[in-house]
Short mmCIF file of C-alpha atoms in Angstrom, two decimals:
data_model
loop_
_atom_site.label_atom_id
_atom_site.label_comp_id
_atom_site.label_asym_id
_atom_site.label_seq_id
_atom_site.Cartn_x
_atom_site.Cartn_y
_atom_site.Cartn_z
CA MET A 1 -4.70 -75.69 0.94
CA LEU A 2 -8.06 -75.52 2.71
CA PHE A 3 -7.10 -78.52 4.84
CA LYS A 4 -3.87 -76.78 5.97
CA GLN A 5 -5.79 -73.59 6.89
CA GLN A 6 -8.29 -75.60 8.94
CA ALA A 7 -5.47 -77.45 10.70
CA LEU A 8 -3.72 -74.15 11.47
CA LEU A 9 -6.96 -72.66 12.85
CA ARG A 10 -7.51 -75.70 15.10
CA GLN A 11 -3.92 -75.40 16.35
CA LYS A 12 -4.44 -71.70 17.22
CA LEU A 13 -7.70 -72.47 19.03
CA PHE A 14 -5.98 -75.24 20.99
CA VAL A 15 -3.19 -72.87 22.07
CA LEU A 16 -5.67 -70.16 23.11
CA GLY A 17 -7.75 -72.71 25.02
CA SER A 18 -4.67 -74.01 26.83
CA LEU A 19 -3.69 -70.47 27.82
CA ALA A 20 -7.18 -69.79 29.15
CA ILE A 21 -7.23 -72.99 31.21
CA GLY A 22 -3.73 -72.30 32.51
CA SER A 23 -4.74 -68.80 33.59
CA LEU A 24 -7.83 -70.14 35.36
CA LEU A 25 -5.79 -72.79 37.20
CA TYR A 26 -3.28 -70.13 38.27
CA LEU A 27 -6.07 -67.94 39.68
CA VAL A 28 -7.58 -70.86 41.61
CA ALA A 29 -4.17 -71.75 43.05
CA ARG A 30 -3.58 -68.11 43.92
CA VAL A 31 -6.89 -67.94 45.79
CA GLY A 32 -5.92 -70.98 47.82
CA SER A 33 -2.52 -69.52 48.74
CA LEU A 34 -4.10 -66.29 49.93
CA ASP A 35 -6.37 -68.25 52.28
CA ARG A 36 -9.46 -66.00 52.17
CA LEU A 37 -9.10 -63.77 49.18
CA GLN A 38 -12.58 -64.44 47.78
CA PRO A 39 -15.37 -62.33 49.29
CA LEU A 40 -17.97 -64.33 51.17
CA CYS A 41 -20.79 -62.38 49.63
CA PRO A 42 -21.15 -59.07 47.74
CA ILE A 43 -20.67 -55.86 49.65
CA ASP A 44 -23.30 -53.27 48.88
CA GLY A 45 -24.58 -50.05 50.35
CA ARG A 46 -27.16 -51.59 52.64
CA PHE A 47 -25.36 -50.52 55.78
CA GLY A 48 -25.35 -46.78 55.19
CA PRO A 49 -22.40 -44.40 54.79
CA ARG A 50 -19.03 -45.29 56.31
CA SER A 51 -16.90 -42.98 58.35
CA GLN A 52 -13.71 -41.92 56.61
CA ASP A 53 -11.48 -43.88 58.97
CA GLU A 54 -13.41 -47.14 58.56
CA ILE A 55 -11.84 -49.81 56.38
CA PRO A 56 -14.38 -51.31 53.94
CA LEU A 57 -15.08 -54.97 54.64
CA ARG A 58 -14.17 -55.83 51.05
CA ALA A 59 -10.69 -54.46 51.71
CA LEU A 60 -10.49 -56.42 54.97
CA GLN A 61 -11.57 -59.56 53.15
CA PHE A 62 -8.83 -59.06 50.56
CA LYS A 63 -6.16 -58.29 53.14
CA ARG A 64 -7.00 -61.24 55.37
CA GLY A 65 -5.32 -63.46 52.80
CA LEU A 66 -2.05 -61.75 53.68
CA LEU A 67 -2.49 -62.62 57.36
CA HIS A 68 -1.82 -66.25 56.48
CA GLU A 69 1.83 -65.42 55.87
CA PHE A 70 2.16 -63.53 59.14
CA ARG A 71 0.66 -66.42 61.12
CA LYS A 72 3.64 -68.54 60.05
CA GLY A 73 5.90 -66.26 62.09
CA ASN A 74 8.13 -65.37 59.13
CA ALA A 75 7.22 -61.68 58.91
CA THR A 76 9.76 -58.98 59.75
CA LYS A 77 8.92 -55.99 61.92
CA GLU A 78 9.10 -53.80 58.81
CA GLN A 79 6.59 -55.96 56.96
CA ILE A 80 4.24 -55.83 59.94
CA ARG A 81 4.55 -52.04 60.09
CA LEU A 82 3.99 -51.60 56.36
CA HIS A 83 0.83 -53.71 56.42
CA ASN A 84 -0.48 -51.82 59.48
CA LEU A 85 -0.86 -55.06 61.45
CA VAL A 86 -1.28 -55.10 65.21
CA GLN A 87 -1.79 -57.57 68.04
CA GLN A 88 -4.92 -56.38 69.78
CA LEU A 89 -6.46 -57.34 73.07
CA PRO A 90 -9.73 -59.19 72.45
CA LYS A 91 -12.90 -57.14 72.16
CA ALA A 92 -14.95 -60.27 72.82
CA ILE A 93 -14.21 -63.50 74.68
CA ILE A 94 -15.98 -66.86 74.56
CA ILE A 95 -15.85 -67.60 78.28
CA GLY A 96 -17.59 -70.99 78.27
CA VAL A 97 -18.93 -73.46 78.73
CA ARG A 98 -16.73 -76.54 78.43
CA LYS A 99 -18.26 -79.08 76.01
CA GLY A 100 -20.87 -76.52 75.02
CA GLY A 101 -19.46 -75.92 71.54
CA THR A 102 -16.85 -73.22 72.19
CA ARG A 103 -14.48 -74.42 69.45
CA ALA A 104 -17.26 -74.69 66.87
CA LEU A 105 -18.49 -71.20 67.74
CA LEU A 106 -15.00 -69.69 67.47
CA GLU A 107 -14.28 -71.34 64.12
CA MET A 108 -17.65 -70.33 62.70
CA LEU A 109 -17.28 -66.70 63.81
CA ASN A 110 -13.89 -66.69 62.10
CA LEU A 111 -15.79 -66.96 58.80
CA HIS A 112 -16.60 -63.26 59.21
CA PRO A 113 -14.04 -61.01 57.46
CA ALA A 114 -13.94 -58.59 60.40
CA VAL A 115 -13.13 -61.30 62.98
CA VAL A 116 -9.72 -62.79 63.77
CA LYS A 117 -9.43 -65.67 66.24
CA ALA A 118 -6.73 -66.73 68.66
CA SER A 119 -6.11 -70.31 67.56
CA GLN A 120 -5.13 -71.68 70.96
CA GLU A 121 -6.78 -71.36 74.36
CA ILE A 122 -4.64 -68.76 76.15
CA HIS A 123 -5.75 -69.55 79.74
CA PHE A 124 -4.57 -66.14 80.88
CA PHE A 125 -7.27 -65.20 83.37
CA ASP A 126 -7.79 -68.65 84.93
CA ASN A 127 -4.12 -69.57 85.32
CA ASP A 128 -2.29 -67.75 88.13
CA GLU A 129 1.13 -68.34 86.56
CA ASN A 130 0.05 -66.93 83.20
CA TYR A 131 -1.82 -64.03 84.80
CA ALA A 132 1.31 -63.04 86.73
CA LYS A 133 3.11 -62.53 83.39
CA GLY A 134 0.98 -59.43 82.78
CA ILE A 135 -1.33 -57.98 80.17
CA GLU A 136 1.44 -57.44 77.58
CA TRP A 137 2.22 -61.15 77.63
CA TYR A 138 -1.48 -61.79 76.96
CA ARG A 139 -1.62 -59.28 74.12
CA LYS A 140 1.41 -60.84 72.43
CA LYS A 141 -0.43 -64.17 72.43
CA MET A 142 -3.06 -62.64 70.14
CA PRO A 143 -2.94 -63.03 66.34
CA PHE A 144 -1.94 -60.21 64.02
CA SER A 145 -4.93 -58.29 62.72
CA TYR A 146 -5.94 -55.03 61.10
CA PRO A 147 -7.04 -52.22 63.46
CA HIS A 148 -10.72 -52.45 62.49
CA GLN A 149 -10.95 -56.20 62.98
CA ILE A 150 -12.19 -57.82 66.19
CA THR A 151 -9.92 -60.29 67.95
CA ILE A 152 -11.73 -63.09 69.79
CA GLU A 153 -10.31 -65.77 72.06
CA LYS A 154 -11.97 -68.66 73.87
CA SER A 155 -11.07 -70.41 77.10
CA PRO A 156 -14.06 -72.31 78.54
CA ALA A 157 -12.45 -72.62 81.98
CA TYR A 158 -13.02 -68.88 82.42
CA PHE A 159 -16.74 -69.37 83.11
CA ILE A 160 -16.31 -71.52 86.21
CA THR A 161 -13.10 -70.01 87.68
CA GLU A 162 -13.86 -67.64 90.57
CA GLU A 163 -11.08 -65.10 89.96
CA VAL A 164 -11.76 -64.60 86.25
CA PRO A 165 -14.68 -62.10 86.22
CA GLU A 166 -12.77 -59.53 88.28
CA ARG A 167 -9.59 -60.01 86.24
CA ILE A 168 -11.36 -59.51 82.91
CA TYR A 169 -13.23 -56.51 84.34
CA LYS A 170 -9.91 -54.88 85.26
CA MET A 171 -8.69 -55.36 81.68
CA ASN A 172 -11.84 -54.09 79.95
CA SER A 173 -15.08 -53.38 81.79
CA SER A 174 -17.02 -53.01 78.52
CA ILE A 175 -15.87 -56.23 76.83
CA LYS A 176 -18.49 -58.45 75.17
CA LEU A 177 -18.84 -61.93 76.66
CA LEU A 178 -20.14 -65.02 74.85
CA ILE A 179 -21.48 -68.09 76.65
CA ILE A 180 -22.51 -71.17 74.70
CA VAL A 181 -24.63 -73.72 76.55
CA ARG A 182 -26.15 -77.14 75.89
CA GLU A 183 -28.80 -79.14 77.71
CA PRO A 184 -27.07 -79.59 81.11
CA THR A 185 -27.31 -83.38 81.42
CA THR A 186 -26.09 -83.93 77.85
CA ARG A 187 -23.24 -81.50 78.47
CA ALA A 188 -22.21 -83.35 81.66
CA ILE A 189 -22.16 -86.69 79.83
CA SER A 190 -20.14 -85.12 76.99
CA ASP A 191 -17.69 -83.78 79.58
CA TYR A 192 -17.37 -87.27 81.08
CA THR A 193 -16.90 -88.81 77.61
CA GLN A 194 -13.95 -86.58 76.81
CA VAL A 195 -12.20 -87.46 80.08
CA LEU A 196 -13.00 -91.15 79.58
CA GLU A 197 -11.41 -91.11 76.13
CA GLY A 198 -8.24 -89.60 77.57
CA LYS A 199 -8.10 -92.29 80.26
CA GLU A 200 -8.61 -95.09 77.74
CA ARG A 201 -5.88 -93.67 75.52
CA LYS A 202 -3.47 -94.05 78.46
CA ASN A 203 -4.82 -97.53 79.28
CA LYS A 204 -6.22 -96.29 82.58
CA THR A 205 -9.44 -97.42 84.19
CA TYR A 206 -12.21 -94.95 85.01
CA TYR A 207 -15.47 -95.00 86.93
CA LYS A 208 -18.78 -95.23 85.12
CA PHE A 209 -20.66 -91.94 84.75
CA GLU A 210 -23.43 -93.12 87.08
CA LYS A 211 -20.97 -93.68 89.94
CA LEU A 212 -19.49 -90.19 89.57
CA ALA A 213 -22.74 -88.28 89.04
CA ILE A 214 -24.65 -89.87 91.92
CA ASP A 215 -23.38 -89.82 95.51
CA PRO A 216 -23.40 -93.50 96.65
CA ASN A 217 -24.03 -92.51 100.28
CA THR A 218 -27.08 -90.31 99.71
CA CYS A 219 -28.22 -91.56 96.27
CA GLU A 220 -28.58 -87.88 95.33
CA VAL A 221 -26.83 -85.91 92.59
CA ASN A 222 -23.16 -85.41 93.42
CA THR A 223 -22.56 -81.65 93.16
CA LYS A 224 -18.88 -82.16 93.96
CA TYR A 225 -18.42 -83.84 90.58
CA LYS A 226 -17.03 -81.15 88.26
CA ALA A 227 -19.04 -82.25 85.22
CA VAL A 228 -22.26 -81.78 87.21
CA ARG A 229 -21.13 -78.52 88.83
CA THR A 230 -20.22 -76.95 85.48
CA SER A 231 -23.76 -77.57 84.20
CA ILE A 232 -25.32 -75.45 86.97
CA TYR A 233 -25.05 -72.43 84.67
CA THR A 234 -26.94 -69.94 86.82
CA LYS A 235 -24.55 -70.35 89.78
CA HIS A 236 -21.57 -69.35 87.67
CA LEU A 237 -23.39 -66.59 85.80
CA GLU A 238 -24.44 -64.93 89.07
CA ARG A 239 -20.77 -64.54 89.96
CA TRP A 240 -20.12 -62.78 86.62
CA LEU A 241 -23.08 -60.46 87.13
CA LYS A 242 -21.32 -58.92 90.13
CA TYR A 243 -18.98 -57.24 87.61
CA PHE A 244 -20.80 -57.07 84.28
CA PRO A 245 -24.40 -56.16 83.36
CA ILE A 246 -26.44 -58.83 81.59
CA GLU A 247 -26.41 -56.69 78.42
CA GLN A 248 -22.72 -57.52 77.95
CA PHE A 249 -23.46 -61.24 77.70
CA HIS A 250 -24.82 -63.15 74.77
CA ILE A 251 -26.07 -66.70 75.28
CA VAL A 252 -25.58 -69.07 72.34
CA ASP A 253 -27.68 -72.23 72.02
CA GLY A 254 -25.03 -74.93 71.53
CA ASP A 255 -27.56 -77.60 70.59
CA ARG A 256 -29.02 -75.37 67.87
CA LEU A 257 -25.54 -74.36 66.65
CA ILE A 258 -24.92 -78.03 65.85
CA ALA A 259 -28.27 -78.62 64.13
CA GLU A 260 -28.90 -75.23 62.49
CA PRO A 261 -25.86 -72.94 62.88
CA LEU A 262 -26.72 -69.93 60.72
CA PRO A 263 -29.50 -68.36 62.87
CA GLU A 264 -27.26 -68.57 65.96
CA LEU A 265 -24.34 -66.99 64.11
CA GLN A 266 -26.54 -64.17 62.85
CA LEU A 267 -27.56 -63.38 66.43
CA VAL A 268 -23.88 -63.21 67.43
CA GLU A 269 -23.08 -60.92 64.49
CA LYS A 270 -25.78 -58.57 65.73
CA PHE A 271 -24.51 -58.73 69.33
CA LEU A 272 -20.96 -57.87 68.18
CA ASN A 273 -22.28 -55.01 66.01
CA LEU A 274 -20.94 -56.66 62.87
CA PRO A 275 -22.65 -56.31 59.49
CA PRO A 276 -24.10 -59.68 58.43
CA ARG A 277 -21.54 -61.49 56.30
CA ILE A 278 -21.85 -65.17 57.26
CA SER A 279 -24.33 -66.89 54.95
CA GLN A 280 -25.61 -70.38 54.22
CA TYR A 281 -22.92 -70.59 51.52
CA ASN A 282 -20.30 -70.72 54.31
CA LEU A 283 -21.91 -73.70 56.04
CA TYR A 284 -22.51 -77.12 54.53
CA PHE A 285 -23.61 -80.35 56.16
CA ASN A 286 -21.10 -83.19 56.00
CA ALA A 287 -23.12 -86.42 56.14
CA THR A 288 -20.01 -88.50 56.87
CA ARG A 289 -18.99 -86.41 59.88
CA GLY A 290 -22.58 -85.80 60.96
CA PHE A 291 -22.26 -82.03 61.46
CA TYR A 292 -21.70 -78.79 59.59
CA CYS A 293 -18.36 -77.86 58.04
CA LEU A 294 -17.11 -74.43 56.99
CA ARG A 295 -16.61 -73.02 53.49
CA PHE A 296 -14.42 -69.91 53.31
CA ASN A 297 -14.26 -69.68 49.50
CA ILE A 298 -14.38 -71.87 46.39
CA VAL A 299 -11.13 -73.57 47.38
CA PHE A 300 -10.76 -73.52 51.16
CA ASN A 301 -13.09 -75.68 53.30
CA LYS A 302 -12.63 -76.80 56.90
CA CYS A 303 -14.24 -79.35 59.21
CA LEU A 304 -13.76 -79.49 62.97
CA ALA A 305 -11.39 -82.07 64.43
CA GLY A 306 -12.45 -85.70 64.40
CA SER A 307 -12.56 -85.65 68.21
CA LYS A 308 -15.71 -83.52 68.00
CA GLY A 309 -19.02 -85.34 68.12
CA ARG A 310 -17.83 -88.27 70.25
CA ILE A 311 -20.37 -91.05 70.79
CA HIS A 312 -21.65 -90.94 74.37
CA PRO A 313 -21.72 -94.08 76.50
CA GLU A 314 -25.05 -95.59 77.51
CA VAL A 315 -26.23 -94.06 80.79
CA ASP A 316 -28.88 -95.50 83.09
CA THR A 317 -32.19 -93.77 82.32
CA SER A 318 -33.00 -93.36 86.01
CA VAL A 319 -29.77 -91.39 86.45
CA ILE A 320 -30.61 -89.18 83.48
CA THR A 321 -34.07 -88.54 84.94
CA LYS A 322 -32.59 -87.68 88.35
CA LEU A 323 -30.09 -85.25 86.80
CA ARG A 324 -32.73 -83.51 84.69
CA LYS A 325 -34.95 -83.10 87.73
CA PHE A 326 -31.99 -81.70 89.67
CA PHE A 327 -31.05 -79.18 86.95
CA HIS A 328 -34.63 -78.04 86.30
CA PRO A 329 -34.90 -75.23 88.93
CA PHE A 330 -31.44 -73.94 88.03
CA ASN A 331 -32.44 -73.91 84.35
CA GLN A 332 -35.59 -71.92 85.11
CA LYS A 333 -33.55 -69.30 86.94
CA PHE A 334 -31.05 -69.20 84.06
CA TYR A 335 -33.93 -68.50 81.64
CA GLN A 336 -35.16 -65.64 83.84
CA ILE A 337 -31.74 -64.00 84.16
CA THR A 338 -30.74 -64.24 80.52
CA GLY A 339 -34.16 -63.71 78.92
CA ARG A 340 -33.61 -66.75 76.73
CA THR A 341 -35.60 -69.97 77.08
CA PHE A 342 -34.40 -73.36 75.91
CA ASN A 343 -36.41 -76.53 75.34
CA TRP A 344 -34.56 -78.45 78.02
CA PRO A 345 -36.45 -81.26 79.84
#
């Protein structure tokens, strides 16, 4: 009799345990399907009282899971209306620079519950054909978001295209502008490496970096080479300053974002007037990939594409020295204008 009672008790405990495990697995799967349901960190009262029309960030964090369904393009107009979703013009744009870390910056900022990113480069302001389609075409290229979220897009060609500052100014003269930079010579070589990879993929030949970066007739730096010209940051920034005050720009250290991303992201949060929500929990170093990956919650992680972090070709040291000497006065002026100094040689 006692043996039967013990067997029955063990059977009941097994059933209860199975139910508990099943419930836990369901919750984990549910979190994954809602994309970003889990809060990144606790919300408390550190930020003072909210206005009545402000949506709490905890609510935004919960609702962002629903945005995953709308991104698939399956939502009806009624569903969009009921969820109070809108396609907003960006309140901040990552305008450059190419090979400075624009994609990494955009993806990392998207960790914040109050930020929604445009997944693709829109190329609205730098492409005459796209720009002719009008501002409504541009707005409809933006992702669905909640009214109190910030939409951000990135198109690194904006920084070096002459017409762009005036065009953005006409859209929104108070927009916040993000520029991410790397050591100019390293950035130029990275730029070359990306183009080289594309040529090799198509079985095309390409000049060595040294031949492109140095004018063979004068043996001086070739400023007509786009990769070199893009790295003269101060020349491009001066064109932007004809339309926007320096206070509307924030300079991100692309080299530091790779090595130690959190401090750079915290500075951007402050610039965008966002409460700090990105923490070390959201960033973990992937030893295999050699750079930081993103953790949105206990289920959903993301690393940047494998094309990031390409190995640079060997470049003649005398050419590197010549380039660094060439960039030096431009770098000094860039430090003076922006108020931010980098440890560039």
